[in-house]
Coordinates of C-alpha atoms in Angstrom, one line a residue:
X18 CA -20.9 19.2 -56.5
X19 CA -24.6 19.8 -56.5
X20 CA -26.5 21.7 -53.9
X21 CA -27.9 18.5 -52.4
X22 CA -24.4 17.1 -52.0
X23 CA -23.1 20.3 -50.5
X24 CA -26.0 20.4 -48.0
X25 CA -25.3 16.8 -47.1
X26 CA -21.6 17.5 -46.4
X27 CA -22.4 20.6 -44.4
X28 CA -25.0 18.7 -42.4
X29 CA -22.6 15.9 -41.6
X30 CA -19.9 18.3 -40.6
X31 CA -22.4 20.1 -38.3
X32 CA -23.3 16.8 -36.7
X33 CA -19.7 15.7 -36.2
X34 CA -19.1 17.6 -32.9
X35 CA -22.3 16.1 -31.4
X36 CA -21.2 12.6 -32.5
X37 CA -17.7 13.2 -31.0
X38 CA -19.1 14.5 -27.7
X39 CA -21.6 11.6 -27.6
X40 CA -18.9 9.0 -28.0
X41 CA -16.6 10.8 -25.5
X42 CA -19.5 10.9 -23.0
X43 CA -20.3 7.2 -23.5
X44 CA -16.6 6.3 -23.0
X45 CA -16.2 8.3 -19.8
X46 CA -19.6 7.1 -18.4
X47 CA -18.9 3.5 -19.2
X48 CA -15.4 3.8 -17.5
X49 CA -17.0 5.3 -14.4
X50 CA -19.5 2.4 -14.3
X51 CA -16.9 -0.3 -14.6
X52 CA -14.7 1.2 -11.9
X53 CA -17.4 2.5 -9.6
X54 CA -17.1 -0.4 -7.2
X55 CA -13.4 0.2 -6.7
X56 CA -14.1 3.9 -6.1
X57 CA -16.4 3.1 -3.3
X58 CA -13.8 0.9 -1.7
X59 CA -11.2 3.7 -2.2
X60 CA -13.5 6.1 -0.4
X61 CA -13.7 3.8 2.6
X62 CA -9.9 3.7 2.8
X63 CA -9.8 7.5 2.6
X64 CA -12.3 7.7 5.4
X65 CA -10.7 5.1 7.7
X66 CA -7.0 5.6 7.3
X67 CA -5.4 9.0 8.1
X68 CA -2.5 8.2 5.7
X69 CA -4.9 8.5 2.8
X70 CA -7.5 11.0 4.1
X71 CA -6.2 13.5 1.5
X72 CA -7.5 11.2 -1.2
X73 CA -10.8 13.0 -1.4
X74 CA -9.0 16.1 -2.8
X75 CA -6.9 14.4 -5.4
X76 CA -9.6 14.0 -8.2
X77 CA -10.7 17.6 -7.7
X78 CA -7.2 18.9 -7.9
X79 CA -6.5 16.8 -10.9
X80 CA -9.6 18.2 -12.7
X81 CA -8.2 21.7 -11.9
X82 CA -4.9 20.8 -13.4
X83 CA -6.6 19.6 -16.5
X84 CA -8.8 22.6 -16.8
X85 CA -5.8 24.8 -16.4
X86 CA -4.2 23.3 -19.5
X87 CA -7.3 23.0 -21.6
X88 CA -6.8 26.2 -23.6
X89 CA -3.4 25.0 -24.6
X90 CA -4.8 21.6 -25.6
X91 CA -7.5 23.2 -27.7
X92 CA -5.0 25.4 -29.4
X93 CA -2.9 22.6 -30.9
X94 CA -3.5 20.3 -33.8
X95 CA -5.1 17.1 -32.5
X96 CA -3.5 13.9 -33.8
X97 CA -4.9 10.8 -32.1
X98 CA -2.3 8.2 -31.2
X99 CA -2.6 4.7 -32.8
X100 CA -1.5 3.3 -29.5
X101 CA -4.6 4.5 -27.7
X102 CA -6.7 1.4 -28.4
X103 CA -3.8 -0.9 -27.3
X104 CA -3.3 1.0 -24.1
X105 CA -7.1 0.9 -23.5
X106 CA -7.2 -2.8 -24.0
X107 CA -4.4 -3.3 -21.6
X108 CA -6.3 -1.1 -19.1
X109 CA -9.4 -3.2 -19.5
X110 CA -7.3 -6.3 -19.1
X111 CA -5.9 -4.9 -15.9
X112 CA -9.4 -4.0 -14.7
X113 CA -10.7 -7.5 -15.3
X114 CA -7.6 -9.0 -13.6
X115 CA -7.9 -6.8 -10.6
X116 CA -11.6 -7.4 -10.3
X117 CA -11.2 -11.2 -10.5
X118 CA -8.4 -11.3 -8.0
X119 CA -9.7 -8.4 -5.9
X120 CA -6.4 -6.6 -6.1
X121 CA -7.9 -3.1 -6.0
X122 CA -4.6 -1.3 -6.7
X123 CA -4.5 -3.0 -10.1
X124 CA -8.0 -1.7 -10.8
X125 CA -7.1 1.8 -9.6
X126 CA -4.1 2.0 -11.8
X127 CA -6.1 0.6 -14.7
X128 CA -8.6 3.4 -14.3
X129 CA -5.8 6.0 -14.7
X130 CA -4.5 4.1 -17.8
X131 CA -8.0 4.1 -19.3
X132 CA -8.3 7.8 -18.9
X133 CA -4.8 8.3 -20.5
X134 CA -6.0 6.1 -23.4
X135 CA -9.1 8.3 -23.9
X136 CA -6.9 11.4 -23.9
X137 CA -4.6 9.9 -26.5
X138 CA -7.6 8.9 -28.6
X139 CA -8.8 12.4 -28.5
X140 CA -5.8 14.7 -28.9
X141 CA -2.7 12.4 -29.0
X142 CA 0.8 12.6 -27.5
X143 CA 1.3 16.4 -28.1
X144 CA -1.7 17.2 -26.0
X145 CA -0.8 14.6 -23.4
X146 CA 2.5 16.3 -22.9
X147 CA 0.6 19.3 -21.9
X148 CA -1.8 17.5 -19.5
X149 CA 0.3 14.7 -18.1
X150 CA 0.3 16.3 -14.6
X151 CA -3.4 15.9 -14.1
X152 CA -3.2 12.1 -14.8
X153 CA 0.0 11.6 -12.8
X154 CA -1.6 13.4 -9.8
X155 CA -4.3 10.7 -9.6
X156 CA -1.6 8.2 -8.5
X157 CA -1.6 9.9 -5.1
X158 CA -5.1 8.8 -4.4
X159 CA -4.2 5.1 -4.6
X160 CA -3.0 3.3 -1.4
X161 CA 0.2 1.4 -1.5
X162 CA 0.0 -2.4 -1.7
X163 CA -0.3 -3.7 1.8
X164 CA 3.1 -5.5 1.9
X165 CA 4.9 -2.4 0.6
X166 CA 3.1 -0.3 3.2
X167 CA 4.2 -2.7 5.9
X168 CA 7.9 -2.6 4.8
X169 CA 7.9 1.2 4.5
X170 CA 6.1 1.7 7.8
X171 CA 8.6 -0.6 9.7
X172 CA 11.6 1.2 8.2
X173 CA 10.2 4.6 9.0
X174 CA 9.4 3.5 12.6
X175 CA 13.0 2.6 13.2
X176 CA 14.4 5.7 11.6
X177 CA 12.0 8.0 13.4
X178 CA 12.8 6.3 16.7
X179 CA 16.6 6.8 16.3
X180 CA 16.3 10.5 15.4
X181 CA 13.6 11.0 18.1
X182 CA 16.0 9.6 20.7
X183 CA 18.7 12.0 19.5
X184 CA 16.3 14.9 20.2
X185 CA 15.6 13.5 23.7
X186 CA 19.3 13.2 24.4
X187 CA 19.8 16.9 23.5
X188 CA 18.0 17.7 26.8
X189 CA 20.5 15.5 28.8
X190 CA 17.9 12.9 29.4
X191 CA 19.1 9.3 29.8
X192 CA 17.3 7.1 27.3
X193 CA 17.7 3.5 26.0
X194 CA 16.4 2.5 22.6
X195 CA 15.6 -1.0 21.5
X196 CA 14.2 -1.3 18.0
X197 CA 11.2 1.1 18.0
X198 CA 10.9 1.1 21.8
X199 CA 12.2 4.2 23.7
X200 CA 12.9 3.4 27.4
X201 CA 13.1 6.4 29.6
X202 CA 13.5 4.4 32.8
X203 CA 10.1 5.0 34.4
X204 CA 8.2 4.9 31.1
X205 CA 8.5 3.1 27.8
X206 CA 7.3 4.6 24.6
X207 CA 6.7 2.4 21.6
X208 CA 6.8 4.0 18.1
X209 CA 4.0 2.0 16.6
X210 CA 2.7 1.9 13.0
X211 CA 0.6 5.0 13.6
X212 CA 3.7 7.0 14.5
X213 CA 5.8 6.0 11.5
X214 CA 5.1 9.3 9.8
X215 CA 3.2 7.9 6.8
X216 CA 0.1 10.0 7.7
X217 CA 2.3 13.0 7.0
X218 CA 4.4 11.6 4.2
X219 CA 1.7 10.7 1.7
X220 CA -0.2 14.0 1.9
X221 CA 3.0 16.0 1.9
X222 CA 4.4 14.2 -1.1
X223 CA 1.1 14.8 -3.0
X224 CA 1.3 18.5 -2.1
X225 CA 5.0 18.6 -3.0
X226 CA 4.2 17.2 -6.4
X227 CA 1.5 19.7 -6.9
X228 CA 3.7 22.6 -6.0
X229 CA 6.6 21.4 -8.1
X230 CA 4.3 20.9 -11.1
X231 CA 2.9 24.4 -10.8
X232 CA 6.3 25.9 -9.9
X233 CA 7.9 28.3 -12.4
X234 CA 11.6 27.6 -12.3
X235 CA 14.3 25.1 -13.4
X236 CA 13.5 21.4 -13.4
X237 CA 16.1 20.7 -10.7
X238 CA 14.2 23.1 -8.5
X239 CA 11.0 21.1 -9.2
X240 CA 12.7 17.8 -8.4
X241 CA 14.2 19.1 -5.2
X242 CA 10.9 20.5 -4.0
X243 CA 9.2 17.2 -4.6
X244 CA 11.9 14.8 -3.2
X245 CA 12.6 17.0 -0.2
X246 CA 9.1 16.2 1.2
X247 CA 10.5 12.8 2.3
X248 CA 13.3 14.0 4.6
X249 CA 11.1 16.9 5.8
X250 CA 8.4 14.4 6.9
X251 CA 10.9 12.1 8.6
X252 CA 12.6 14.9 10.5
X253 CA 9.4 16.6 11.6
X254 CA 7.9 13.3 12.7
X255 CA 11.1 12.4 14.6
X256 CA 11.1 15.8 16.3
X257 CA 7.5 15.1 17.4
X258 CA 8.5 11.8 18.9
X259 CA 11.5 13.4 20.6
X260 CA 9.3 16.2 22.1
X261 CA 6.9 13.6 23.4
X262 CA 9.8 11.8 25.1
X263 CA 10.9 15.0 26.8
X264 CA 7.3 15.6 27.9
X265 CA 7.1 12.2 29.4
X266 CA 10.4 12.8 31.3
X267 CA 9.3 16.0 32.9
X268 CA 5.5 15.9 33.2
X269 CA 4.6 12.2 33.1
X270 CA 2.8 9.9 30.7
X271 CA -0.6 11.7 31.3
X272 CA 0.7 15.0 30.1
X273 CA 2.4 13.4 27.1
X274 CA -0.8 11.7 26.1
X275 CA -2.6 15.1 26.1
X276 CA 0.3 16.8 24.3
X277 CA 0.5 14.0 21.8
X278 CA -3.2 14.6 20.9
X279 CA -2.6 18.4 20.4
X280 CA 0.8 18.2 18.8
X281 CA 0.2 15.6 16.1
X282 CA -2.0 15.8 13.0
X283 CA -2.5 19.1 11.4
X284 CA 0.1 20.9 13.5
X285 CA 3.0 18.7 12.3
X286 CA 1.7 18.7 8.8
X287 CA 1.4 22.5 8.7
X288 CA 4.9 22.7 10.1
X289 CA 6.1 20.5 7.2
X290 CA 4.4 22.9 4.8
X291 CA 6.2 25.8 6.5
X292 CA 9.5 24.1 6.0
X293 CA 8.6 23.5 2.3
X294 CA 7.7 27.2 1.9
X295 CA 11.1 28.2 3.4
X296 CA 12.8 25.9 1.0
X297 CA 11.1 27.5 -2.0
X298 CA 11.9 31.0 -0.6
X299 CA 15.6 30.0 -0.4
X300 CA 15.6 28.6 -3.9
X301 CA 14.1 31.9 -5.2
X302 CA 16.6 34.0 -3.3
X303 CA 19.4 32.6 -5.3
X304 CA 17.7 33.0 -8.7
X305 CA 18.8 35.7 -11.1
X306 CA 15.2 36.3 -12.2
X307 CA 13.9 36.5 -8.6
X308 CA 10.1 36.7 -8.3
X309 CA 7.6 37.3 -5.7
X310 CA 6.7 34.1 -3.8
X311 CA 3.1 34.0 -5.0
X312 CA 4.3 34.4 -8.6
X313 CA 6.4 31.3 -8.4
X314 CA 3.3 29.0 -8.4
X315 CA 0.9 29.2 -11.3
X316 CA -2.6 29.2 -9.9
X317 CA -4.3 30.8 -12.8
X318 CA -7.2 29.2 -14.5
X319 CA -9.0 29.9 -17.8
X320 CA -12.4 31.5 -18.2
X321 CA -15.2 29.7 -20.1
X322 CA -14.7 32.1 -23.1
X323 CA -11.1 31.0 -23.4
X324 CA -12.2 27.4 -23.3
X325 CA -14.9 27.8 -25.9
X326 CA -13.0 30.0 -28.4
X327 CA -11.0 27.6 -30.5
X328 CA -13.7 25.5 -32.3
X329 CA -11.5 22.4 -32.1
X330 CA -14.4 20.0 -31.9
X331 CA -15.3 20.4 -35.6
X332 CA -11.9 18.9 -36.6
X333 CA -11.9 16.2 -34.0
X334 CA -11.6 12.6 -35.2
X335 CA -14.3 10.1 -34.1
X336 CA -12.8 6.9 -35.3
X337 CA -10.5 6.3 -32.3
X338 CA -13.4 6.8 -29.9
X339 CA -15.5 4.4 -31.9
X340 CA -12.9 1.7 -31.3
X341 CA -12.8 2.5 -27.6
X342 CA -16.6 2.3 -27.5
X343 CA -16.6 -1.1 -29.1
X344 CA -14.1 -2.3 -26.5
X345 CA -16.3 -1.0 -23.7
X346 CA -19.4 -2.6 -25.2
X347 CA -17.5 -5.9 -24.8
X348 CA -16.3 -5.1 -21.3
X349 CA -19.7 -4.1 -19.9
X350 CA -21.3 -7.6 -20.1
X351 CA -18.0 -9.1 -18.8
X352 CA -18.3 -7.0 -15.7
X353 CA -21.6 -8.7 -14.9
X354 CA -19.9 -12.1 -15.2
X355 CA -17.1 -11.0 -12.9
X356 CA -19.4 -9.6 -10.3
X357 CA -20.9 -13.1 -9.8
X358 CA -17.4 -14.6 -9.0
X359 CA -17.0 -15.4 -5.3
X360 CA -13.9 -16.2 -3.4
X361 CA -13.9 -19.7 -1.9
X362 CA -13.4 -20.3 1.8
X363 CA -12.0 -23.6 2.8
X364 CA -13.2 -25.6 5.8
X365 CA -10.6 -26.0 8.6
X366 CA -10.3 -26.7 12.3
X367 CA -10.1 -23.7 14.6
X368 CA -6.9 -23.2 16.6
X369 CA -9.2 -23.3 19.7
X370 CA -8.9 -27.1 19.4
X371 CA -5.2 -27.2 18.7
X372 CA -3.7 -29.8 21.1
X373 CA -1.5 -28.3 23.9
X374 CA -0.4 -31.8 25.0
X375 CA 1.2 -34.0 22.4
X376 CA 3.9 -36.6 22.9
X377 CA 6.1 -35.2 25.7
X378 CA 5.4 -31.6 24.8
X379 CA 3.2 -29.5 27.1
X380 CA 1.9 -26.1 25.9
X381 CA 0.7 -23.0 27.6
X382 CA -1.4 -20.8 25.3
X383 CA -0.9 -17.0 25.2
X384 CA -2.8 -14.2 23.5
X385 CA -2.2 -11.0 21.5
X386 CA -3.5 -7.6 22.6
X387 CA -6.2 -5.8 20.8
X388 CA -3.9 -3.2 19.3
X389 CA -1.8 -6.0 17.7
X390 CA -4.8 -7.8 16.5
X391 CA -6.0 -4.6 14.9
X392 CA -2.8 -4.2 13.0
X393 CA -2.5 -7.9 11.9
X394 CA -6.2 -8.3 10.9
X395 CA -5.9 -12.0 11.0
X396 CA -8.7 -14.5 11.1
X397 CA -7.4 -17.1 13.6
X398 CA -4.2 -17.6 15.4
X399 CA -2.4 -19.6 18.0
X400 CA 0.5 -18.4 20.2
X401 CA 1.7 -20.9 22.8
X402 CA 4.9 -21.8 24.6
X403 CA 5.7 -25.5 24.5
X404 CA 8.2 -27.3 26.8
X405 CA 9.5 -30.8 27.2
X406 CA 9.2 -31.3 31.0
X407 CA 9.3 -28.5 33.6
X408 CA 13.0 -27.6 33.0
X409 CA 13.1 -27.6 29.2
X410 CA 13.7 -24.5 27.2
X411 CA 10.4 -23.3 25.6
X412 CA 9.5 -23.2 22.0
X413 CA 7.2 -20.4 21.1
X414 CA 4.8 -21.7 18.4
X415 CA 2.8 -19.0 16.5
X416 CA 0.5 -19.4 13.5
X417 CA -1.4 -16.5 12.0
X418 CA -4.1 -17.7 9.6
X419 CA -5.9 -15.5 7.1
X420 CA -9.1 -16.7 5.6
X421 CA -8.8 -14.1 2.9
X422 CA -5.8 -11.9 1.9
X423 CA -7.6 -9.9 -0.7
X424 CA -8.9 -6.8 1.0
X425 CA -7.0 -5.2 3.8
X426 CA -5.5 -8.4 5.3
X427 CA -2.0 -9.6 4.6
X428 CA 0.6 -11.7 6.3
X429 CA 3.3 -9.7 8.2
X430 CA 6.7 -11.2 7.5
X431 CA 9.0 -11.7 10.5
X432 CA 11.8 -10.3 8.5
X433 CA 10.0 -6.9 8.6
X434 CA 8.5 -7.1 12.1
X435 CA 11.4 -8.5 14.2
X436 CA 13.7 -5.4 13.9
X437 CA 10.9 -3.4 15.4
X438 CA 11.3 -5.3 18.7
X439 CA 14.9 -4.3 18.9
X440 CA 16.3 -7.6 17.6
X441 CA 19.1 -7.7 15.0
X442 CA 19.1 -10.4 12.3
X443 CA 22.6 -11.8 12.4
X444 CA 21.9 -14.7 10.1
X445 CA 19.2 -15.6 7.6
X446 CA 19.1 -18.6 5.3
X447 CA 16.8 -21.1 3.8
X448 CA 17.3 -24.7 5.0
X449 CA 15.7 -28.0 4.1
X450 CA 14.5 -30.3 6.8
X451 CA 14.3 -33.3 4.6
X452 CA 16.9 -35.1 6.7
X453 CA 14.6 -35.0 9.7
X454 CA 12.0 -37.9 9.9
X455 CA 8.5 -36.7 9.2
X456 CA 9.6 -33.4 7.7
X457 CA 10.1 -34.4 4.1
X458 CA 9.5 -31.5 1.7
X459 CA 9.6 -28.9 4.5
X460 CA 11.9 -25.9 3.7
X461 CA 12.1 -23.1 6.2
X462 CA 13.7 -19.7 6.8
X463 CA 16.3 -20.2 9.6
X464 CA 17.0 -16.9 11.3
X465 CA 19.4 -16.1 14.2
X466 CA 18.5 -12.9 16.0
X467 CA 20.3 -11.1 18.8
X468 CA 19.6 -8.3 21.2
X469 CA 22.2 -7.3 23.8
X470 CA 23.4 -10.6 25.3
X471 CA 20.3 -12.5 24.2
X472 CA 20.2 -14.8 21.2
X473 CA 17.2 -16.7 19.6
X474 CA 16.7 -19.1 16.8
X475 CA 13.7 -18.6 14.5
X476 CA 12.1 -20.9 12.0
X477 CA 9.3 -19.6 9.8
X478 CA 7.6 -20.3 6.5
X479 CA 4.4 -19.3 4.6
X480 CA 1.8 -22.0 4.3
X481 CA -0.1 -21.0 1.1
X482 CA -2.9 -23.3 -0.1
X483 CA -0.8 -26.5 0.0
X484 CA 2.5 -24.8 -0.7
X485 CA 5.3 -24.3 1.7
X486 CA 7.1 -21.1 0.7
X487 CA 10.1 -19.2 2.2
X488 CA 10.0 -16.1 0.1
X489 CA 7.4 -13.5 0.9
X490 CA 7.6 -12.2 -2.7
X491 CA 7.0 -15.7 -4.2
X492 CA 4.1 -16.0 -1.8
X493 CA 2.7 -12.8 -3.1
X494 CA 2.9 -14.1 -6.7
X495 CA 1.2 -17.4 -5.8
X496 CA -1.4 -15.4 -3.9
X497 CA -2.2 -13.5 -7.1
X498 CA -2.1 -16.7 -9.3
X499 CA -4.3 -18.7 -6.9
X500 CA -6.8 -15.9 -6.6
X501 CA -7.1 -16.0 -10.4
X502 CA -7.1 -19.8 -10.9
X503 CA -8.4 -21.2 -7.6
X504 CA -10.6 -18.4 -6.4
X505 CA -8.7 -18.6 -3.0
X506 CA -6.4 -16.3 -1.1
X507 CA -6.3 -18.1 2.3
X508 CA -2.9 -18.6 3.9
X509 CA -0.8 -18.6 7.0
X510 CA 2.5 -17.7 8.6
X511 CA 4.1 -20.4 10.7
X512 CA 6.8 -19.3 13.1
X513 CA 8.8 -21.1 15.8
X514 CA 11.2 -19.3 18.2
X515 CA 13.5 -20.7 20.9
X516 CA 16.2 -19.2 23.1
X517 CA 19.9 -19.9 22.6
X518 CA 21.5 -19.5 26.1
X519 CA 25.1 -18.1 26.3
X520 CA 27.8 -20.7 26.0
X521 CA 25.5 -23.2 24.3
X522 CA 25.8 -24.6 20.8
X523 CA 23.1 -23.3 18.5
X524 CA 22.8 -26.9 17.2
X525 CA 20.9 -27.7 20.4
X526 CA 18.3 -25.1 19.5
X527 CA 18.1 -26.5 15.9
X528 CA 17.5 -30.0 17.4
X529 CA 14.8 -28.6 19.7
X530 CA 12.8 -27.0 16.9
X531 CA 13.1 -30.0 14.7
X532 CA 12.0 -32.3 17.4
X533 CA 9.0 -30.1 18.0
X534 CA 8.1 -30.0 14.3
X535 CA 8.4 -33.8 14.1
X536 CA 5.6 -34.0 16.6
X537 CA 3.3 -31.2 15.5
X538 CA 3.9 -30.8 11.7
X539 CA 1.8 -33.8 10.7
X540 CA -1.3 -32.3 12.3
X541 CA -1.0 -28.9 10.7
X542 CA -3.1 -29.8 7.6
X543 CA -6.1 -30.0 9.8
X544 CA -5.7 -26.3 10.6
X545 CA -4.1 -25.0 7.4
X546 CA -6.1 -26.0 4.3
X547 CA -4.1 -27.5 1.4
X548 CA -4.9 -27.6 -2.3
X549 CA -7.9 -29.9 -2.0
X550 CA -10.6 -28.4 0.3
X551 CA -14.1 -28.5 1.5
X552 CA -16.0 -25.3 1.3
X553 CA -17.6 -23.2 4.0
X554 CA -19.0 -20.0 2.4
X555 CA -17.9 -17.3 0.0
X556 CA -15.3 -15.0 1.5
X557 CA -17.1 -11.9 0.3
X558 CA -19.7 -12.5 3.0
X559 CA -17.1 -11.8 5.6
X560 CA -14.4 -9.8 3.8
X561 CA -13.4 -6.3 4.6
X562 CA -14.0 -3.6 2.1
X563 CA -10.4 -2.4 2.2
X564 CA -7.4 -2.6 -0.1

């Protein structure tokens, strides 16, 4: 080899680290650009919802975890994975799908997948096994899908209420519980969504994962530390509710409100951390290689000299990053096309003009309180009691309409909400009303609920862009599909409730609801848009910047 050829090879090798770093910088910068809109919406969630207020810290802690493992990553042989481009393309597909349908959770998870793909393209699976914790920790910054959040919140409300009542009874206080309502006689306490304990559970689980990841000990210790955050949160939140009940009994609701303000929040969370620390101390006490508590958690971090001492960049491969860069060059102009896509809002009649007199039915309209409206986040609704004559049993008719279900608004299923009022679902089935004149094609959920000696019959279904659905999960699928194909996510919950007096046949209640629907079902398309619509304006002009 001549001197000129040697010089050329040496020059190329000297330029290789700069090419590698340039491609890596481009990939990371392009990823941040594509996902920046979702980051801004995530930040709004962290700011507005206490359950996710810890989200600000998650990316910083994840960076620390990655920095902690960087010397080990630099010390190994880098072997880029052939799966990296495939994973990256799937991440870009998820990003596009999430942006088109405005399902921000899909976008957020796609962001994590894209970072994993870059890591695999740089140093491969061996290096990823060293750094997986940093990527996994990012999951804790992403809010749950709204329908999962609602189901989890409802379940925790009921559990916390039951355990909280047990705490109250320890003080020989008579208490009656109905669903998530605690009746102390002179006062009633309702364990609402904000008291479900999720504001403690999500931060504590993220902290438990962090501690278990950094913990020096057996794997079963790590799993126990992480999973124990769930019962710790439930028990501490239930204890808080119980103490509030005792406070109400002895000092009145005013003292309880003041105590609630001081007792919740950081105090309960710090108490949870204290219990977690005691658990770690107990686990350490039974170890043969017992260590000091501070030595159990690895908080060390490398210096810059340790990071810069391996010279790994000279042997890094640029081909995988070139492939990722090409994919990003295609995705960037696609993002401009997606940003111009607007959700369609159908024209409809307001429930303000819904007839309260039709046939021999006379209705009396009711209203929802501001707290309930704040939880439901609906666009329009009607709640009215209809009777046939002055002595007829009422039919409560309720429709919650959502102009958009993309960002922060979602239908609350009666199956999740009814138990919170103290009602038990004794029977639930899907029934067809085809045999009733005027109700052809209508299939509803028929639910019998009981509380003490009271019994009610409930019909409900989901009206989704011309579809009548009984499954909330099928409704979620069509919501996703229609957001993609129709650019719409409007929909409604339709619910009818009537009492079933003692010693009466439930068939009478069925006949009452069917008779009501025979009269009113034909006019519902005026208020609940079908597949064919007239447009009002893009939903983005009125949508909420929430997940």
